[in-house]
Coordinates of C-alpha atoms in Angstrom, one line a residue:
M1 CA -34.1 12.6 186.5
R2 CA -29.9 13.3 187.3
S3 CA -29.5 13.2 183.3
S4 CA -31.9 17.0 183.8
V5 CA -30.2 17.9 187.1
E6 CA -26.7 17.3 185.2
R7 CA -27.9 19.0 182.1
K8 CA -29.4 21.5 183.9
L9 CA -26.3 22.9 185.7
F10 CA -24.4 22.6 183.0
K11 CA -26.4 25.0 181.2
Q12 CA -26.1 27.3 183.9
F13 CA -22.3 27.1 184.2
T14 CA -22.4 27.6 180.8
L15 CA -24.4 31.6 180.6
R16 CA -22.4 32.1 183.6
Y17 CA -18.8 31.8 181.7
A18 CA -20.4 33.2 178.4
I19 CA -21.1 36.0 180.6
A20 CA -18.1 36.7 182.2
L21 CA -16.4 36.1 179.2
S22 CA -18.9 39.2 177.4
I23 CA -18.0 41.5 180.0
I24 CA -14.2 40.7 179.8
A25 CA -14.5 41.3 176.1
V26 CA -16.1 44.5 176.4
L27 CA -14.1 46.1 179.0
T28 CA -10.7 45.0 176.6
I29 CA -12.5 46.8 173.8
V30 CA -13.2 50.1 175.5
S31 CA -9.7 50.1 176.8
Q32 CA -8.1 49.0 173.2
W33 CA -10.8 51.9 172.2
R34 CA -9.3 55.0 174.5
I35 CA -5.5 53.7 174.2
Q36 CA -6.3 54.3 170.8
Q37 CA -8.5 57.7 170.5
H38 CA -5.1 58.9 172.6
L39 CA -2.8 58.0 170.5
S40 CA -4.2 59.4 167.9
R41 CA -4.8 62.8 170.3
S42 CA -1.0 62.8 170.7
L43 CA -0.3 62.4 167.2
D44 CA -2.6 65.6 166.0
D45 CA -0.8 66.9 169.8
S46 CA 2.6 66.4 167.6
H47 CA 1.7 67.6 164.4
V48 CA 0.0 70.8 165.8
I49 CA 3.8 70.8 167.7
N50 CA 5.6 70.4 165.1
F51 CA 4.4 72.7 162.5
T52 CA 4.2 75.4 165.2
A53 CA 8.2 75.1 165.4
R54 CA 7.7 76.2 161.1
L55 CA 6.0 79.4 162.0
R56 CA 9.1 80.4 164.5
T57 CA 11.2 79.5 162.4
H58 CA 9.4 80.6 159.1
S59 CA 8.8 84.0 161.2
Q60 CA 13.0 84.3 161.8
S61 CA 13.7 83.3 158.8
L62 CA 11.7 86.3 157.4
S63 CA 13.5 88.7 159.8
K64 CA 16.6 87.2 158.5
I65 CA 15.6 88.1 154.7
A66 CA 14.2 91.3 155.5
L67 CA 17.4 92.4 156.9
M68 CA 19.2 90.7 153.5
L69 CA 17.1 92.3 150.9
Q70 CA 17.7 96.8 153.4
N71 CA 21.5 95.6 153.6
G72 CA 21.2 94.8 149.4
Y73 CA 22.9 91.3 149.7
A74 CA 21.8 89.2 147.2
Y75 CA 18.7 91.7 146.7
E76 CA 17.2 89.3 143.9
S77 CA 17.6 85.7 145.2
S78 CA 16.7 87.5 149.0
K79 CA 13.6 89.2 147.3
K80 CA 11.9 85.6 145.9
E81 CA 13.2 84.1 148.6
F82 CA 11.1 86.8 151.1
V83 CA 8.1 86.1 149.5
N84 CA 8.5 82.5 149.5
T85 CA 8.8 82.2 153.1
L86 CA 5.8 84.7 153.5
R87 CA 3.7 82.5 151.3
Q88 CA 4.2 79.5 154.2
W89 CA 4.0 81.5 157.1
V90 CA 0.5 81.9 156.5
K91 CA -0.4 78.8 155.2
V92 CA 0.7 77.1 158.0
Q93 CA -0.6 79.8 160.3
Q94 CA -4.3 79.5 158.2
S95 CA -4.3 75.9 158.7
L96 CA -3.2 75.7 162.4
E97 CA -6.9 77.4 163.1
D98 CA -8.3 75.6 160.4
G99 CA -8.0 72.6 160.2
N100 CA -6.1 70.8 157.6
K101 CA -6.5 67.3 156.3
F102 CA -3.8 66.9 153.6
L103 CA -1.2 68.4 156.3
E104 CA -2.5 65.6 158.5
L105 CA -4.0 68.7 160.9
P106 CA -6.6 68.1 162.9
T107 CA -10.2 69.9 162.2
Y108 CA -11.2 69.4 165.6
N109 CA -10.7 72.0 169.1
L110 CA -10.3 74.6 166.3
G111 CA -11.6 77.1 169.3
E112 CA -9.2 76.0 171.9
I113 CA -6.0 76.1 168.6
K114 CA -8.2 79.7 167.6
E115 CA -8.4 81.5 171.5
L116 CA -4.4 80.1 172.2
F117 CA -3.6 81.9 168.6
E118 CA -4.9 85.3 170.1
L119 CA -2.9 85.3 172.4
V120 CA 0.0 86.0 168.8
R121 CA -2.7 87.8 166.9
H122 CA -2.1 91.0 166.8
P123 CA 2.4 91.3 166.8
R124 CA 1.4 88.1 164.3
E125 CA -0.9 91.3 162.4
E126 CA 2.0 94.3 162.1
M127 CA 4.9 91.8 161.3
M128 CA 2.6 90.5 157.9
Q129 CA 1.6 93.7 157.5
A130 CA 4.9 95.3 157.3
A131 CA 5.6 92.0 155.0
E132 CA 3.8 93.0 152.5
Q133 CA 4.5 96.6 152.2
I134 CA 8.4 94.9 151.6
V135 CA 7.2 93.1 148.9
T136 CA 5.0 95.8 147.4
I137 CA 8.0 98.1 147.5
T138 CA 10.8 95.3 146.4
D139 CA 8.8 94.4 143.2
T140 CA 8.7 98.5 142.0
A141 CA 11.9 98.9 143.1
Q142 CA 15.3 97.6 140.8
V143 CA 17.7 98.4 143.5
P144 CA 17.4 97.6 147.5
P145 CA 15.5 100.7 148.7
A146 CA 17.1 101.5 152.1
I147 CA 15.6 104.0 153.5
L148 CA 12.2 102.3 152.7
L149 CA 12.5 99.2 153.4
R150 CA 14.1 99.7 157.5
P151 CA 10.8 101.0 159.3
Y152 CA 9.2 97.6 158.2
V153 CA 11.7 96.4 159.3
E154 CA 12.6 97.3 162.3
T155 CA 8.4 96.5 163.0
I156 CA 9.6 93.3 162.5
L157 CA 12.3 93.3 164.6
N158 CA 10.1 94.7 167.0
Y159 CA 7.3 92.3 167.0
E160 CA 8.9 89.2 166.4
Q161 CA 9.8 88.7 170.0
S162 CA 6.7 89.1 170.7
Y163 CA 5.6 86.5 168.4
L164 CA 7.8 84.4 169.7
L165 CA 6.7 84.2 173.5
G166 CA 3.2 83.6 172.6
M167 CA 4.3 80.9 170.4
D168 CA 6.0 79.4 172.9
L169 CA 2.6 80.2 175.0
I170 CA 1.2 78.3 172.9
V171 CA 3.0 75.6 173.0
F172 CA 2.6 75.5 176.6
E173 CA -0.7 74.8 176.7
Y174 CA -1.3 72.3 174.0
D175 CA 2.0 70.5 176.7
R176 CA -0.7 70.6 179.7
F177 CA -3.6 69.6 177.0
A178 CA -1.9 66.5 176.5
R179 CA -0.6 65.9 180.1
E180 CA -4.5 66.7 181.2
R181 CA -6.2 63.4 178.9
I182 CA -3.3 61.4 180.0
S183 CA -4.2 61.8 183.5
R184 CA -7.5 61.2 182.5
L185 CA -6.8 58.2 180.2
K186 CA -5.0 56.3 183.6
E187 CA -8.2 56.8 185.4
T188 CA -10.2 55.6 182.6
D189 CA -8.0 52.9 183.0
Y190 CA -7.7 51.9 186.5
I191 CA -12.1 52.0 186.4
M192 CA -11.4 49.3 183.3
L193 CA -8.7 47.5 185.8
G194 CA -10.9 47.5 188.4
L195 CA -13.8 46.1 186.6
L196 CA -11.7 43.2 184.8
L197 CA -10.8 42.2 188.5
L198 CA -13.7 42.0 189.9
T199 CA -15.1 40.1 186.4
L200 CA -12.8 37.7 187.6
T201 CA -13.3 37.7 191.3
L202 CA -17.1 36.6 190.4
E203 CA -16.0 34.2 188.1
V204 CA -13.8 32.5 190.1
L205 CA -16.7 32.8 192.8
F206 CA -19.5 31.8 191.0
I207 CA -18.1 29.2 187.7
F208 CA -15.0 27.7 189.3
Y209 CA -15.5 26.8 192.6
P210 CA -19.3 25.3 191.4
L211 CA -17.7 23.6 189.5
S212 CA -14.5 22.4 190.7
V213 CA -17.3 21.1 194.0
H214 CA -18.9 18.9 191.5
I215 CA -16.8 18.1 189.7
K216 CA -15.2 16.5 193.2
R217 CA -18.3 14.8 193.5
V218 CA -18.4 13.3 189.8
V219 CA -15.5 11.3 190.8
T220 CA -15.8 10.7 193.7
D221 CA -19.1 8.8 192.6
L222 CA -17.1 7.4 189.6
V223 CA -14.4 5.7 192.2
R224 CA -17.5 4.2 194.1
S225 CA -19.1 3.2 190.7
E226 CA -15.6 1.7 189.2
E227 CA -15.2 -0.7 193.6
H228 CA -18.6 -1.6 192.6
S229 CA -18.0 -2.9 189.1
S230 CA -14.8 -4.7 189.7
N231 CA -16.4 -6.5 192.2
L232 CA -18.9 -7.7 189.6
S233 CA -16.5 -8.5 187.0
G234 CA -14.9 -10.7 189.6
K235 CA -18.1 -13.0 189.6
L236 CA -18.2 -13.0 186.5
Q237 CA -14.8 -13.9 185.9
E238 CA -15.6 -17.0 188.0
A239 CA -18.3 -17.6 186.3
H240 CA -17.1 -18.0 182.8
A241 CA -14.2 -19.8 184.3
Q242 CA -17.2 -21.9 185.1
M243 CA -18.4 -22.5 181.8
E244 CA -14.9 -23.0 180.2
R245 CA -14.3 -26.1 182.0
S246 CA -18.0 -26.9 181.2
Y247 CA -17.4 -26.4 177.2
S248 CA -13.8 -27.3 176.5
E249 CA -14.5 -29.5 174.7
I250 CA -16.7 -28.0 172.5
R251 CA -14.5 -24.7 171.7
E252 CA -12.2 -28.1 170.3
V253 CA -14.5 -29.2 168.3
N254 CA -15.4 -25.9 167.3
F255 CA -11.6 -24.6 167.0
A256 CA -11.3 -27.7 164.7
L257 CA -14.5 -27.3 162.6
D258 CA -13.3 -23.8 161.7
K259 CA -10.1 -24.7 160.7
A260 CA -10.1 -28.1 159.2
T261 CA -11.0 -28.3 155.6
Y262 CA -11.3 -32.8 156.8
L263 CA -12.8 -33.6 160.1
V264 CA -12.7 -36.9 161.8
K265 CA -12.7 -37.8 165.8
I266 CA -10.8 -41.8 166.3
D267 CA -10.0 -43.6 169.7
T268 CA -7.1 -44.9 170.8
E269 CA -6.8 -47.6 168.1
G270 CA -7.2 -45.6 165.5
K271 CA -10.9 -46.0 165.0
I272 CA -13.4 -43.9 163.4
L273 CA -16.0 -42.1 165.5
Y274 CA -17.3 -38.9 164.0
A275 CA -16.9 -37.6 160.3
N276 CA -17.7 -34.3 158.9
D277 CA -19.7 -34.7 155.0
K278 CA -16.4 -33.5 153.4
Y279 CA -14.7 -36.5 155.1
C280 CA -17.6 -38.6 154.0
H281 CA -17.4 -37.1 150.2
V282 CA -13.8 -37.9 149.6
T283 CA -13.9 -41.1 151.1
R284 CA -17.1 -42.1 149.1
Y285 CA -18.8 -43.7 152.3
T286 CA -21.4 -42.8 154.6
M287 CA -21.0 -42.3 158.3
S288 CA -23.1 -44.7 159.1
Q289 CA -20.4 -46.8 157.0
L290 CA -17.7 -45.3 158.1
R291 CA -18.6 -45.7 162.2
E292 CA -15.9 -48.2 163.2
K293 CA -14.0 -48.7 160.7
P294 CA -9.5 -48.1 161.4
I295 CA -9.1 -44.4 158.9
F296 CA -7.0 -44.9 155.6
Y297 CA -6.9 -48.3 156.2
N298 CA -8.6 -48.7 152.5
N299 CA -5.5 -48.8 150.9
K300 CA -5.7 -51.4 148.7
G301 CA -3.8 -54.6 150.1
G302 CA -1.2 -52.4 151.0
E303 CA 1.2 -51.8 154.0
E304 CA -0.2 -50.2 157.2
S305 CA -0.9 -46.3 156.7
V306 CA 1.8 -44.4 159.2
I307 CA -0.6 -42.9 161.4
Y308 CA -1.2 -46.2 164.0
G309 CA 2.8 -46.3 163.9
H310 CA 2.3 -42.6 165.7
I311 CA -0.5 -43.4 168.5
R312 CA 0.6 -46.7 168.8
N313 CA 3.8 -45.1 170.0
H314 CA 3.8 -44.7 174.0
K315 CA 5.7 -41.2 173.7
K316 CA 5.1 -39.5 170.2
R317 CA 1.0 -40.5 171.0
L318 CA 0.6 -37.6 173.6
E319 CA 2.4 -35.1 170.4
V320 CA 0.8 -33.6 167.4
W321 CA 1.7 -35.4 164.6
Q322 CA 1.5 -34.7 160.8
E323 CA 2.3 -36.5 157.6
E324 CA 0.6 -36.7 153.7
I325 CA -1.4 -39.4 153.4
F326 CA -2.5 -40.6 150.0
D327 CA -5.7 -43.4 151.0
Y328 CA -8.6 -44.8 148.3
A329 CA -12.2 -43.9 148.4
S330 CA -14.5 -46.6 147.6
D331 CA -14.8 -46.4 144.1
G332 CA -11.2 -47.2 143.7
S333 CA -10.4 -43.3 142.9
G334 CA -7.1 -41.9 145.1
F335 CA -6.7 -38.6 147.3
W336 CA -4.1 -36.7 149.0
L337 CA -4.6 -35.5 152.8
D338 CA -2.3 -33.0 155.3
V339 CA -3.3 -35.3 158.5
T340 CA -2.9 -33.6 161.6
L341 CA -3.4 -35.8 164.3
I342 CA -4.4 -33.4 167.2
P343 CA -4.4 -35.6 171.1
V344 CA -7.8 -35.4 173.2
F345 CA -6.8 -35.2 177.0
D346 CA -9.8 -36.2 179.7
Q347 CA -9.3 -34.3 183.1
M348 CA -6.2 -37.3 184.3
G349 CA -4.2 -36.1 182.0
S350 CA -5.0 -39.3 179.8
V351 CA -5.2 -39.8 176.2
Y352 CA -9.2 -41.1 175.0
Q353 CA -9.3 -39.8 171.6
Y354 CA -7.2 -38.2 168.7
L355 CA -8.9 -35.3 166.7
V356 CA -7.6 -35.6 162.7
I357 CA -8.2 -32.6 160.8
G358 CA -6.8 -33.0 156.6
N359 CA -6.5 -31.2 153.8
D360 CA -6.7 -32.0 150.7
I361 CA -3.6 -31.8 148.7
T362 CA -4.3 -33.6 145.7
K363 CA -4.4 -31.1 142.9
R364 CA -0.9 -30.6 144.1
K365 CA 0.5 -33.5 144.7
N366 CA -1.3 -34.1 140.5
A367 CA 0.9 -31.0 139.3
E368 CA 4.3 -31.7 141.4
R369 CA 3.6 -34.9 139.8
E370 CA 3.2 -33.2 136.0
N371 CA 6.1 -31.3 136.4
M372 CA 8.9 -33.9 137.6
L373 CA 6.9 -35.6 134.1
L374 CA 7.4 -32.4 132.2
I375 CA 10.8 -31.9 133.8
K376 CA 11.9 -35.0 133.1
E377 CA 10.8 -34.8 129.4
K378 CA 12.6 -31.3 129.3
L379 CA 16.5 -33.0 130.9
R380 CA 15.6 -35.2 127.6
R381 CA 14.5 -33.5 125.0
D382 CA 18.3 -31.4 126.4
T383 CA 20.0 -34.4 126.6
Q384 CA 18.7 -35.1 122.1
D385 CA 19.1 -30.9 121.3
Q386 CA 23.0 -31.8 122.8
H387 CA 23.9 -34.8 121.0
I388 CA 21.7 -32.9 118.2
R389 CA 24.0 -30.3 119.0
S390 CA 27.4 -32.5 119.5
Y391 CA 26.7 -33.7 116.2
A392 CA 26.7 -30.9 114.0
I393 CA 29.5 -29.5 116.5
I394 CA 31.7 -32.6 114.7
N395 CA 29.8 -32.5 111.2
G396 CA 30.9 -28.5 111.4
Q397 CA 34.0 -29.7 112.6
E398 CA 34.5 -32.7 109.6
K399 CA 33.0 -30.2 107.1
E400 CA 35.3 -27.9 108.3
R401 CA 38.6 -29.9 108.2
K402 CA 37.2 -31.0 104.5
R403 CA 37.2 -28.0 102.9
V404 CA 40.8 -26.8 104.8
A405 CA 42.3 -30.8 103.0
T406 CA 40.4 -30.2 100.1
E407 CA 41.7 -26.0 100.0
I408 CA 44.7 -27.1 100.8
H409 CA 44.8 -30.4 98.1
D410 CA 43.6 -28.9 95.4
G411 CA 45.7 -25.6 95.7
I412 CA 48.0 -25.0 97.8
G413 CA 49.1 -28.7 97.2
Q414 CA 48.8 -28.5 92.6
M415 CA 50.8 -25.0 93.3
L416 CA 53.6 -26.7 95.1
T417 CA 53.8 -29.9 92.4
S418 CA 53.4 -27.3 89.8
L419 CA 56.9 -25.4 91.6
R420 CA 58.9 -28.3 92.3
M421 CA 58.2 -29.5 88.5
K422 CA 59.4 -25.7 87.5
I423 CA 62.4 -26.2 89.6
E424 CA 63.5 -29.5 88.7
Q425 CA 63.5 -27.7 85.5
V426 CA 65.6 -25.0 86.4
T427 CA 68.5 -27.6 88.0
D428 CA 68.4 -29.3 84.6
G429 CA 69.9 -26.3 83.0
G430 CA 66.5 -26.0 80.5
G431 CA 65.5 -22.6 79.3
D432 CA 66.2 -19.3 79.6
A433 CA 67.0 -19.1 84.0
R434 CA 66.0 -15.8 84.2
L435 CA 62.3 -16.3 83.0
E436 CA 62.2 -19.3 85.0
M437 CA 63.4 -18.0 88.6
S438 CA 60.5 -15.3 87.3
M439 CA 57.8 -17.4 87.0
I440 CA 58.5 -20.1 90.0
N441 CA 58.4 -15.9 92.4
S442 CA 55.0 -15.5 90.5
M443 CA 54.3 -19.1 91.6
L444 CA 55.9 -18.6 95.1
N445 CA 53.1 -15.2 95.0
Q446 CA 50.0 -16.6 94.1
L447 CA 51.1 -20.0 97.0
I448 CA 51.9 -17.1 99.5
T449 CA 48.5 -15.9 98.4
E450 CA 46.1 -19.0 98.7
T451 CA 47.8 -19.6 101.9
R452 CA 46.7 -16.7 103.5
R453 CA 43.1 -16.9 102.0
I454 CA 42.6 -20.2 103.7
C455 CA 44.2 -18.9 107.3
S456 CA 41.2 -15.7 106.9
D457 CA 38.6 -18.2 105.8
L458 CA 39.9 -20.1 109.4
L459 CA 40.2 -16.7 111.0
P460 CA 40.8 -13.7 109.3
S461 CA 44.0 -12.0 110.5
V462 CA 41.9 -8.2 109.8
L463 CA 39.5 -9.2 112.9
E464 CA 43.0 -9.7 115.2
D465 CA 44.3 -6.5 113.7
F466 CA 42.4 -3.9 113.2
G467 CA 39.0 -5.3 115.1
L468 CA 35.2 -6.4 113.9
L469 CA 34.3 -2.9 111.4
S470 CA 37.3 -3.5 109.5
A471 CA 37.1 -7.5 109.3
I472 CA 33.3 -7.3 108.5
E473 CA 34.5 -4.3 105.6
D474 CA 37.0 -6.8 104.1
L475 CA 34.1 -9.7 103.8
V476 CA 31.2 -7.6 102.7
K477 CA 34.5 -6.9 100.3
T478 CA 35.6 -10.4 99.2
C479 CA 31.7 -11.8 98.8
R480 CA 31.3 -8.4 96.4
D481 CA 34.0 -9.8 94.7
A482 CA 33.0 -13.1 94.6
D483 CA 29.1 -12.6 93.3
H484 CA 29.0 -9.4 91.2
A485 CA 25.2 -9.6 90.6
T486 CA 24.5 -9.4 93.9
S487 CA 24.3 -5.5 95.4
F488 CA 26.3 -5.6 98.6
I489 CA 25.3 -2.7 100.7
L490 CA 26.7 -2.1 104.8
D491 CA 25.6 0.8 107.1
T492 CA 28.0 1.1 110.3
N493 CA 27.2 3.2 113.3
I494 CA 29.7 1.1 115.9
G495 CA 30.8 3.4 119.2
Q496 CA 34.0 3.5 120.9
Q497 CA 33.0 1.3 123.1
P498 CA 35.9 -1.7 122.8
L499 CA 34.1 -5.1 122.4
S500 CA 35.1 -8.9 124.3
R501 CA 37.3 -10.6 122.1
E502 CA 34.1 -13.4 121.5
L503 CA 31.5 -11.0 121.5
E504 CA 33.7 -10.0 118.0
V505 CA 34.3 -13.4 117.0
T506 CA 30.3 -14.4 117.0
V507 CA 29.4 -11.6 115.0
Y508 CA 32.4 -12.2 112.4
R509 CA 31.0 -15.8 112.3
I510 CA 27.1 -15.4 112.0
L511 CA 27.6 -12.2 109.1
Q512 CA 29.9 -15.0 107.9
E513 CA 27.8 -17.9 107.9
S514 CA 24.3 -15.7 106.2
L515 CA 26.2 -13.7 103.8
N516 CA 27.4 -17.7 102.5
N517 CA 23.8 -18.3 102.8
V518 CA 22.9 -15.9 100.4
I519 CA 25.8 -16.5 98.1
K520 CA 24.6 -20.0 98.0
H521 CA 20.9 -20.2 98.3
A522 CA 19.0 -16.8 97.9
Q523 CA 19.5 -15.2 94.6
A524 CA 19.3 -12.1 95.6
L525 CA 19.9 -8.6 93.8
T526 CA 20.5 -6.8 96.8
V527 CA 21.8 -7.3 100.5
E528 CA 21.3 -4.9 102.9
I529 CA 24.0 -5.5 106.1
Y530 CA 23.1 -2.8 109.4
L531 CA 25.3 -2.7 112.4
D532 CA 24.6 -0.9 115.1
T533 CA 25.5 -0.6 118.8
S534 CA 23.1 1.0 121.8
A535 CA 24.0 1.5 126.1
E536 CA 23.6 -1.7 126.2
Y537 CA 23.4 -3.7 123.1
L538 CA 24.7 -4.8 119.8
N539 CA 22.5 -5.4 117.2
L540 CA 23.4 -6.6 113.8
I541 CA 20.2 -7.2 110.6
V542 CA 20.9 -9.3 107.8
K543 CA 18.0 -8.4 105.3
D544 CA 18.1 -9.8 101.4
N545 CA 14.9 -9.8 99.0
G546 CA 16.0 -13.6 97.7
R547 CA 14.0 -15.5 96.9
G548 CA 13.3 -17.0 101.0
F549 CA 12.6 -19.8 102.7
H550 CA 9.4 -21.3 105.1
F551 CA 11.0 -21.5 108.6
E552 CA 9.7 -22.4 112.2
E553 CA 11.2 -22.0 115.3
Q554 CA 10.5 -25.8 115.7
F555 CA 12.6 -26.9 112.9
M556 CA 15.2 -25.8 114.7
H557 CA 14.4 -29.1 117.1
D558 CA 13.4 -30.9 114.3
P559 CA 16.4 -34.3 114.8
R560 CA 14.6 -34.9 111.2
M561 CA 16.0 -31.2 109.8
A562 CA 19.2 -30.9 111.9
R563 CA 21.1 -31.3 108.5
K564 CA 19.9 -28.5 106.5
M565 CA 19.1 -26.6 110.2
N566 CA 22.8 -26.3 111.0
G567 CA 24.1 -23.7 109.5
L568 CA 21.4 -21.7 111.7
K569 CA 21.0 -23.8 114.5
G570 CA 24.9 -22.9 114.8
M571 CA 24.1 -19.4 115.3
K572 CA 21.6 -18.7 117.3
E573 CA 23.2 -21.1 120.3
R574 CA 26.2 -18.7 119.3
A575 CA 23.7 -15.5 120.0
E576 CA 22.3 -17.5 122.7
L577 CA 26.3 -18.4 124.5
L578 CA 26.7 -14.3 125.0
G579 CA 23.2 -14.0 126.3
G580 CA 21.6 -12.6 122.9
T581 CA 18.7 -13.4 120.7
F582 CA 18.5 -14.1 117.7
T583 CA 15.7 -13.9 114.8
I584 CA 14.3 -15.2 111.9
S585 CA 11.7 -14.1 109.7
S586 CA 11.8 -15.3 106.1
E587 CA 8.6 -16.1 103.5
Q588 CA 8.8 -17.6 100.1
G589 CA 9.5 -14.9 97.4
K590 CA 10.0 -12.1 99.7
G591 CA 13.7 -12.5 101.0
T592 CA 15.2 -13.4 104.8
T593 CA 15.6 -10.8 107.1
I594 CA 18.3 -11.9 110.3
I595 CA 18.6 -10.0 113.3
L596 CA 21.0 -9.8 115.9
E597 CA 21.2 -8.8 119.9
I598 CA 24.1 -8.8 122.3
P599 CA 24.2 -7.6 125.1
Y600 CA 28.3 -5.6 126.3

């Protein structure tokens, strides 16, 4: 019933408010329409007054030009100007009397305008007739006919003053019309304003005041309802507190059930009072078998679980405890639980039981154990790789020492022996001394060249003096001289960025080892060498069309192939030491490709 009254009252206020707004809108629109109409009339009056002023100007100009024609001053131009002025005067006069939309002259109230212009009709017609006669005379005369023009000029001058006075009167009449329209507009605006104020007053009396009274009554009812609700809320809170105290144990159990995967309730000695189905499943026992059984005690004769040390400690037993516990099921399988022990207090504040909440972490523990085994295996393999690497380094050093010793013995040693013998011959005085000295000099040059070659193999001086590009070009030239059957193609595009000493040596040694392998094993006809640099990387590609070989990445970690893979493994390790990648792609009968990419 109250809701129906409220809706009816709302509809009444809505209707009243809509009527008031409609009246205000109508009054505003009518007022604006009246104002716009007055502005339009005022604009039209200003155009009429403007063109009336033009008529005055044309009549005065006509009188002045007529005098100029009579006196013969600029006869031809004055004659044309006289005709034009006359035509404009006639056109403007006709537009004012009949209206002209193009010139924005009003086409309404033409009767009033014609009555006003009737005041100047006689002097205007006399002046126009005299002007027409002057035009007729000047059209036939080549020289100024002053005698013929004089009477017509006098006619224009005689009626000019009357015409101008009449035009002034017309202007005054238009001003009077405008003032009367403004007065009528003010009266209308005052009426509109009165109606608007009356509408607003009625709106206040019949809409806003009753509405405010109704709102005040509604707010009062709401305050009373709020007080009544507050009293009911207090009673409900008391009942709720009593309910909370009655079901506190149920809430604790429900909370544990919601949060736990495995739930066990034990007494203060650790004996099981209750266990949920999940705990029964993981231990492979039934609830009847678990009841009164010590928790986590099926440990195959091992030590007692650490949980008992907590519940027997008089201080710690009052605290929440957490630990990871391993236990065995009835079938002998083991499992891990992340256990949280929560004490439950009675009304006296004493612990009378515990909630054991557990999460199964067996998979995580197994994963950790497997991960530990993998780490140990990786350490073992790393140690083995380190041993292989150390063996390869030592073996390489020994091979390098042996090679250097062999070259010194077979090359420099033999040359020094021959040189000593030749010097002894010269000392003994046998033979031509000049010829002998020339041979000694030649042998010294060979000795110096051989020494430089050996030093260059150890660390080429061109790499020290001129950089990586020059050293590679010199290495390729040496390979061409050593193997005439193979075509070596070098394509380089190295930027201007400076390269570190370690990078240059690494790239040079890898390319040197690659080309030595090609010459010794590949039997290739063509070797392509590409070297370039990008914004962040240096790239080296060595590609041959030789016999190739079967290669797999795991060969480098196989101890049985350590001797065969020493060179390739050394190149890979050199690249990885600088954070680069070393890739080998080879197939029997299709050649080998080595790709090196090192950041710089």
